[in-house]
């Protein structure tokens, strides 16, 4: 989206130079006017009053600005640009200077309950890092109360300004909506029918990139840029957490059993082949089947097998 802000190109004086003018220049002129012998008394008083008014008015033009801060300049309702200089300055006191931070901000979006792609309720939360990219949009496109009740202005800056609070609320609400949209596109975990799809649990960077893109789309209208968006909390909702835990445990047990059986079969095969190759003992098919059965019981059982010693012949 095209940026609307631009740099302020109006007159800006150094603050220390104007302080010199304030404490030396204006008082010197006032002293000359008061001591000038040819002026009528009424004219002298008028000039002194005007100089005193100028002396007071100059005070309202001073301001200091730190790195990564800006002032949006508004002259009688007209946007004149954004000043981003760092230091102590003086500007026309009639220009209203709306302070806007350009620093990176961090926001922790509390976990919310959302249905995933297959309808399971999940709790999901994220961490959002953002900053103001377009000061014009952040100030003039997002509606916010200009001042709190009873707030005052000094040096063109409103004390009690709620604009930062309004921006944070806007970011939080739009991020919540984007998080719900992204969550509804993916399942929490892989299902039995589809094992290679992207999921919330295993998506990783792909989920984070999509989430960042969706939030940027929503926040660009307010001149806000998302630096990073990452999921920091993901769990099933309490009402189905116990059932899903048993499902995960069952899947883990099945996977473990598959590995155990696979290993046991290979070991039995190796034992039969080695017995046959070294002529240790010759077994018919029935005895081979019995041996396979006994070895599988020993290798696949949860509890240690109790051996039975055959004291007779092989076929007893």
CSV table of C-alpha atoms in Angstrom, one decimal, residues 42-289:
chain,number,residue,atom,x,y,z
A,42,UNK,CA,1.3,54.9,25.1
A,43,UNK,CA,3.3,53.6,22.1
A,44,UNK,CA,6.1,52.5,24.3
A,45,UNK,CA,3.6,50.5,26.5
A,46,UNK,CA,2.0,48.9,23.4
A,47,UNK,CA,5.4,47.9,22.0
A,48,UNK,CA,6.4,46.4,25.4
A,49,UNK,CA,3.2,44.5,25.6
A,50,UNK,CA,3.7,43.1,22.1
A,51,UNK,CA,7.3,42.1,22.9
A,52,UNK,CA,6.2,40.4,26.1
A,53,UNK,CA,3.5,38.5,24.2
A,54,UNK,CA,6.2,37.4,21.6
A,55,UNK,CA,8.5,36.4,24.5
A,56,UNK,CA,5.8,34.2,26.0
A,57,UNK,CA,4.7,32.8,22.6
A,58,UNK,CA,8.3,31.7,21.7
A,59,UNK,CA,8.2,29.3,24.7
A,60,UNK,CA,5.6,27.1,23.0
A,61,UNK,CA,7.8,26.4,20.0
A,62,UNK,CA,10.5,24.4,21.8
A,63,UNK,CA,10.5,20.6,21.7
A,64,UNK,CA,13.0,17.7,22.1
A,65,UNK,CA,12.9,14.6,20.0
A,66,UNK,CA,14.7,11.3,20.7
A,67,UNK,CA,15.8,8.6,18.1
A,68,UNK,CA,13.0,6.7,16.5
A,69,UNK,CA,10.4,9.3,17.4
A,70,UNK,CA,8.6,11.6,15.1
A,71,UNK,CA,6.2,14.6,15.1
A,72,UNK,CA,3.3,14.9,12.7
A,73,UNK,CA,3.0,18.6,11.9
A,74,UNK,CA,-0.6,20.0,11.5
A,75,UNK,CA,-1.1,23.7,10.7
A,76,UNK,CA,-4.7,24.7,11.3
A,77,UNK,CA,-6.0,21.3,10.2
A,78,UNK,CA,-3.6,20.8,7.3
A,79,UNK,CA,-1.0,18.1,7.3
A,80,UNK,CA,2.5,19.6,6.6
A,81,UNK,CA,4.7,16.5,6.9
A,82,UNK,CA,6.4,14.4,9.5
A,83,UNK,CA,9.5,15.6,11.3
A,84,UNK,CA,12.0,12.9,12.3
A,85,UNK,CA,15.1,14.8,13.4
A,86,UNK,CA,16.8,14.1,16.7
A,87,UNK,CA,17.7,16.8,19.2
A,88,UNK,CA,16.4,20.1,20.6
A,89,UNK,CA,14.4,22.3,18.1
A,90,UNK,CA,12.1,25.3,17.8
A,91,UNK,CA,9.2,25.5,15.4
A,92,UNK,CA,6.2,27.8,14.7
A,93,UNK,CA,4.2,27.6,17.9
A,94,UNK,CA,0.9,27.6,15.9
A,95,UNK,CA,1.8,24.2,14.4
A,96,UNK,CA,0.3,21.3,16.4
A,97,UNK,CA,2.9,18.5,16.8
A,98,UNK,CA,1.4,15.1,17.3
A,99,UNK,CA,4.0,12.8,18.8
A,100,UNK,CA,4.3,9.3,17.2
A,101,UNK,CA,6.8,6.6,18.2
A,102,UNK,CA,8.6,4.7,15.4
A,103,UNK,CA,10.1,2.2,17.8
A,104,UNK,CA,9.4,-1.5,17.6
A,105,UNK,CA,6.7,-2.7,19.9
A,106,UNK,CA,5.9,-6.1,21.3
A,107,UNK,CA,2.5,-7.6,22.0
A,108,UNK,CA,1.5,-10.9,23.6
A,109,UNK,CA,-1.9,-12.0,22.1
A,110,UNK,CA,-3.6,-14.1,24.8
A,111,UNK,CA,-4.7,-17.6,23.8
A,112,UNK,CA,-8.1,-17.7,22.2
A,113,UNK,CA,-10.5,-20.6,21.5
A,114,UNK,CA,-10.8,-21.3,17.8
A,115,UNK,CA,-12.0,-24.3,15.7
A,116,UNK,CA,-9.4,-25.8,13.5
A,117,UNK,CA,-10.0,-27.1,10.0
A,118,UNK,CA,-11.8,-30.3,11.1
A,119,UNK,CA,-13.8,-28.6,13.8
A,120,UNK,CA,-11.7,-29.4,16.9
A,121,UNK,CA,-11.7,-26.5,19.4
A,122,UNK,CA,-8.1,-25.4,20.2
A,123,UNK,CA,-6.5,-22.7,22.3
A,124,UNK,CA,-4.0,-20.7,20.3
A,125,UNK,CA,-1.9,-17.6,21.1
A,126,UNK,CA,0.9,-15.7,19.5
A,127,UNK,CA,3.6,-13.0,20.0
A,128,UNK,CA,3.5,-10.0,17.7
A,129,UNK,CA,6.3,-7.5,16.9
A,130,UNK,CA,5.2,-4.4,15.1
A,131,UNK,CA,6.0,-0.8,14.4
A,132,UNK,CA,4.5,2.3,12.8
A,133,UNK,CA,5.5,2.6,9.2
A,134,UNK,CA,3.3,5.4,7.9
A,135,UNK,CA,2.7,8.2,10.4
A,136,UNK,CA,0.0,9.8,8.3
A,137,UNK,CA,-2.2,6.7,8.3
A,138,UNK,CA,-1.5,5.9,12.0
A,139,UNK,CA,-2.6,9.4,13.0
A,140,UNK,CA,-5.4,10.3,10.6
A,141,UNK,CA,-6.8,6.9,9.4
A,142,UNK,CA,-7.3,5.4,12.8
A,143,UNK,CA,-10.1,7.0,14.9
A,144,UNK,CA,-9.1,7.8,18.4
A,145,UNK,CA,-10.1,10.3,21.1
A,146,UNK,CA,-7.7,13.2,20.8
A,147,UNK,CA,-7.6,13.9,24.5
A,148,UNK,CA,-8.8,12.5,27.8
A,149,UNK,CA,-11.2,14.5,29.8
A,150,UNK,CA,-9.5,17.5,31.3
A,151,UNK,CA,-6.3,16.9,29.3
A,152,UNK,CA,-4.0,19.9,28.6
A,153,UNK,CA,-1.7,20.9,25.8
A,154,UNK,CA,1.9,22.2,26.1
A,155,UNK,CA,4.3,22.8,23.3
A,156,UNK,CA,1.7,21.4,20.9
A,157,UNK,CA,1.7,18.0,22.5
A,158,UNK,CA,-1.5,16.7,24.2
A,159,UNK,CA,-0.9,15.1,27.6
A,160,UNK,CA,-3.3,12.2,28.1
A,161,UNK,CA,-3.4,11.5,24.4
A,162,UNK,CA,-5.1,8.1,23.8
A,163,UNK,CA,-3.7,7.5,20.3
A,164,UNK,CA,-1.2,4.9,21.3
A,165,UNK,CA,-3.9,3.1,23.2
A,166,UNK,CA,-6.2,3.2,20.1
A,167,UNK,CA,-3.4,1.8,17.9
A,168,UNK,CA,-2.7,-1.0,20.3
A,169,UNK,CA,-6.4,-1.9,20.4
A,170,UNK,CA,-6.6,-1.8,16.6
A,171,UNK,CA,-3.5,-4.1,16.3
A,172,UNK,CA,-4.9,-6.5,18.9
A,173,UNK,CA,-8.3,-6.8,17.3
A,174,UNK,CA,-7.0,-7.2,13.8
A,175,UNK,CA,-4.4,-9.7,14.9
A,176,UNK,CA,-7.1,-11.7,16.7
A,177,UNK,CA,-9.1,-11.9,13.5
A,178,UNK,CA,-6.1,-12.9,11.4
A,179,UNK,CA,-5.2,-15.6,13.9
A,180,UNK,CA,-8.7,-17.0,13.7
A,181,UNK,CA,-8.6,-17.0,9.9
A,182,UNK,CA,-5.3,-18.9,9.7
A,183,UNK,CA,-6.3,-21.4,12.4
A,184,UNK,CA,-9.4,-22.3,10.5
A,185,UNK,CA,-7.3,-23.4,7.5
A,186,UNK,CA,-5.3,-26.1,9.2
A,187,UNK,CA,-5.9,-29.1,11.4
A,188,UNK,CA,-4.3,-29.2,14.8
A,189,UNK,CA,-2.4,-32.5,14.0
A,190,UNK,CA,-2.2,-35.1,11.2
A,191,UNK,CA,-5.2,-37.4,10.7
A,192,UNK,CA,-5.0,-41.1,9.8
A,193,UNK,CA,-6.3,-40.4,6.3
A,194,UNK,CA,-3.9,-37.5,5.4
A,195,UNK,CA,-0.4,-37.8,7.0
A,196,UNK,CA,1.5,-35.2,4.9
A,197,UNK,CA,-0.6,-32.1,5.2
A,198,UNK,CA,0.6,-28.9,6.9
A,199,UNK,CA,-0.7,-28.7,10.5
A,200,UNK,CA,-0.7,-26.1,13.2
A,201,UNK,CA,1.4,-28.4,15.4
A,202,UNK,CA,4.0,-29.2,12.7
A,203,UNK,CA,3.7,-26.3,10.3
A,204,UNK,CA,6.4,-24.2,11.9
A,205,UNK,CA,7.7,-21.5,9.7
A,206,UNK,CA,5.0,-21.9,7.0
A,207,UNK,CA,2.3,-21.2,9.5
A,208,UNK,CA,4.2,-18.2,11.0
A,209,UNK,CA,4.8,-16.7,7.5
A,210,UNK,CA,1.2,-17.0,6.5
A,211,UNK,CA,0.1,-15.5,9.8
A,212,UNK,CA,2.5,-12.6,9.3
A,213,UNK,CA,1.2,-12.0,5.8
A,214,UNK,CA,-2.4,-12.0,6.9
A,215,UNK,CA,-1.8,-9.6,9.7
A,216,UNK,CA,0.2,-7.3,7.5
A,217,UNK,CA,-2.7,-7.2,5.0
A,218,UNK,CA,-5.0,-6.0,7.8
A,219,UNK,CA,-2.7,-3.5,9.5
A,220,UNK,CA,-1.3,-1.8,6.4
A,221,UNK,CA,-4.4,0.4,6.2
A,222,UNK,CA,-3.3,1.9,9.5
A,223,UNK,CA,0.3,2.5,8.5
A,224,UNK,CA,1.5,-0.4,10.7
A,225,UNK,CA,4.2,-3.0,9.7
A,226,UNK,CA,4.5,-6.4,11.2
A,227,UNK,CA,8.1,-7.3,11.9
A,228,UNK,CA,7.4,-10.8,13.2
A,229,UNK,CA,4.4,-13.0,14.2
A,230,UNK,CA,4.9,-16.3,15.9
A,231,UNK,CA,2.7,-18.8,17.6
A,232,UNK,CA,3.7,-19.2,21.3
A,233,UNK,CA,0.8,-21.3,22.6
A,234,UNK,CA,-1.1,-24.2,21.1
A,235,UNK,CA,-3.2,-26.8,22.8
A,236,UNK,CA,-6.6,-28.6,22.6
A,237,UNK,CA,-9.4,-26.9,24.4
A,238,UNK,CA,-10.1,-28.3,27.9
A,239,UNK,CA,-13.3,-30.1,26.9
A,240,UNK,CA,-11.5,-32.4,24.4
A,241,UNK,CA,-8.0,-32.3,25.8
A,242,UNK,CA,-8.4,-35.6,27.7
A,243,UNK,CA,-9.9,-37.5,24.7
A,244,UNK,CA,-7.2,-36.2,22.4
A,245,UNK,CA,-4.5,-37.1,24.8
A,246,UNK,CA,-5.7,-40.7,24.8
A,247,UNK,CA,-5.8,-40.6,21.0
A,248,UNK,CA,-2.2,-39.4,20.9
A,249,UNK,CA,-1.2,-42.0,23.5
A,250,UNK,CA,-2.8,-44.7,21.4
A,251,UNK,CA,-1.1,-43.5,18.2
A,252,UNK,CA,2.2,-43.5,20.1
A,253,UNK,CA,1.6,-47.1,21.4
A,254,UNK,CA,0.7,-48.3,17.9
A,255,UNK,CA,3.9,-46.8,16.4
A,256,UNK,CA,6.0,-48.3,19.2
A,257,UNK,CA,4.4,-51.7,18.7
A,258,UNK,CA,5.1,-51.6,15.0
A,259,UNK,CA,8.7,-51.0,15.6
A,260,UNK,CA,8.9,-53.8,18.2
A,261,UNK,CA,7.2,-56.3,15.9
A,262,UNK,CA,9.4,-55.3,13.0
A,263,UNK,CA,12.5,-55.8,15.1
A,264,UNK,CA,11.3,-59.1,16.6
A,265,UNK,CA,10.6,-60.5,13.2
A,266,UNK,CA,14.0,-59.6,11.9
A,267,UNK,CA,15.6,-61.2,15.0
A,268,UNK,CA,13.6,-64.4,14.6
A,269,UNK,CA,14.5,-64.6,10.9
A,270,UNK,CA,18.2,-64.1,11.8
A,271,UNK,CA,18.0,-66.8,14.5
A,272,UNK,CA,16.5,-69.4,12.2
A,273,UNK,CA,18.9,-68.6,9.4
A,274,UNK,CA,21.9,-68.8,11.7
A,275,UNK,CA,20.7,-72.2,13.3
A,276,UNK,CA,20.3,-73.6,9.8
A,277,UNK,CA,23.6,-72.3,8.5
A,278,UNK,CA,25.7,-73.6,11.4
A,279,UNK,CA,23.8,-76.9,11.6
A,280,UNK,CA,23.1,-76.4,15.3
A,281,UNK,CA,19.8,-78.2,15.1
A,282,UNK,CA,17.4,-79.4,12.5
A,283,UNK,CA,13.8,-78.4,13.0
A,284,UNK,CA,10.8,-79.3,11.0
A,285,UNK,CA,8.1,-76.8,10.1
A,286,UNK,CA,6.0,-77.5,13.2
A,287,UNK,CA,9.0,-76.9,15.5
A,288,UNK,CA,10.0,-73.8,13.6
A,289,UNK,CA,6.5,-72.5,14.1
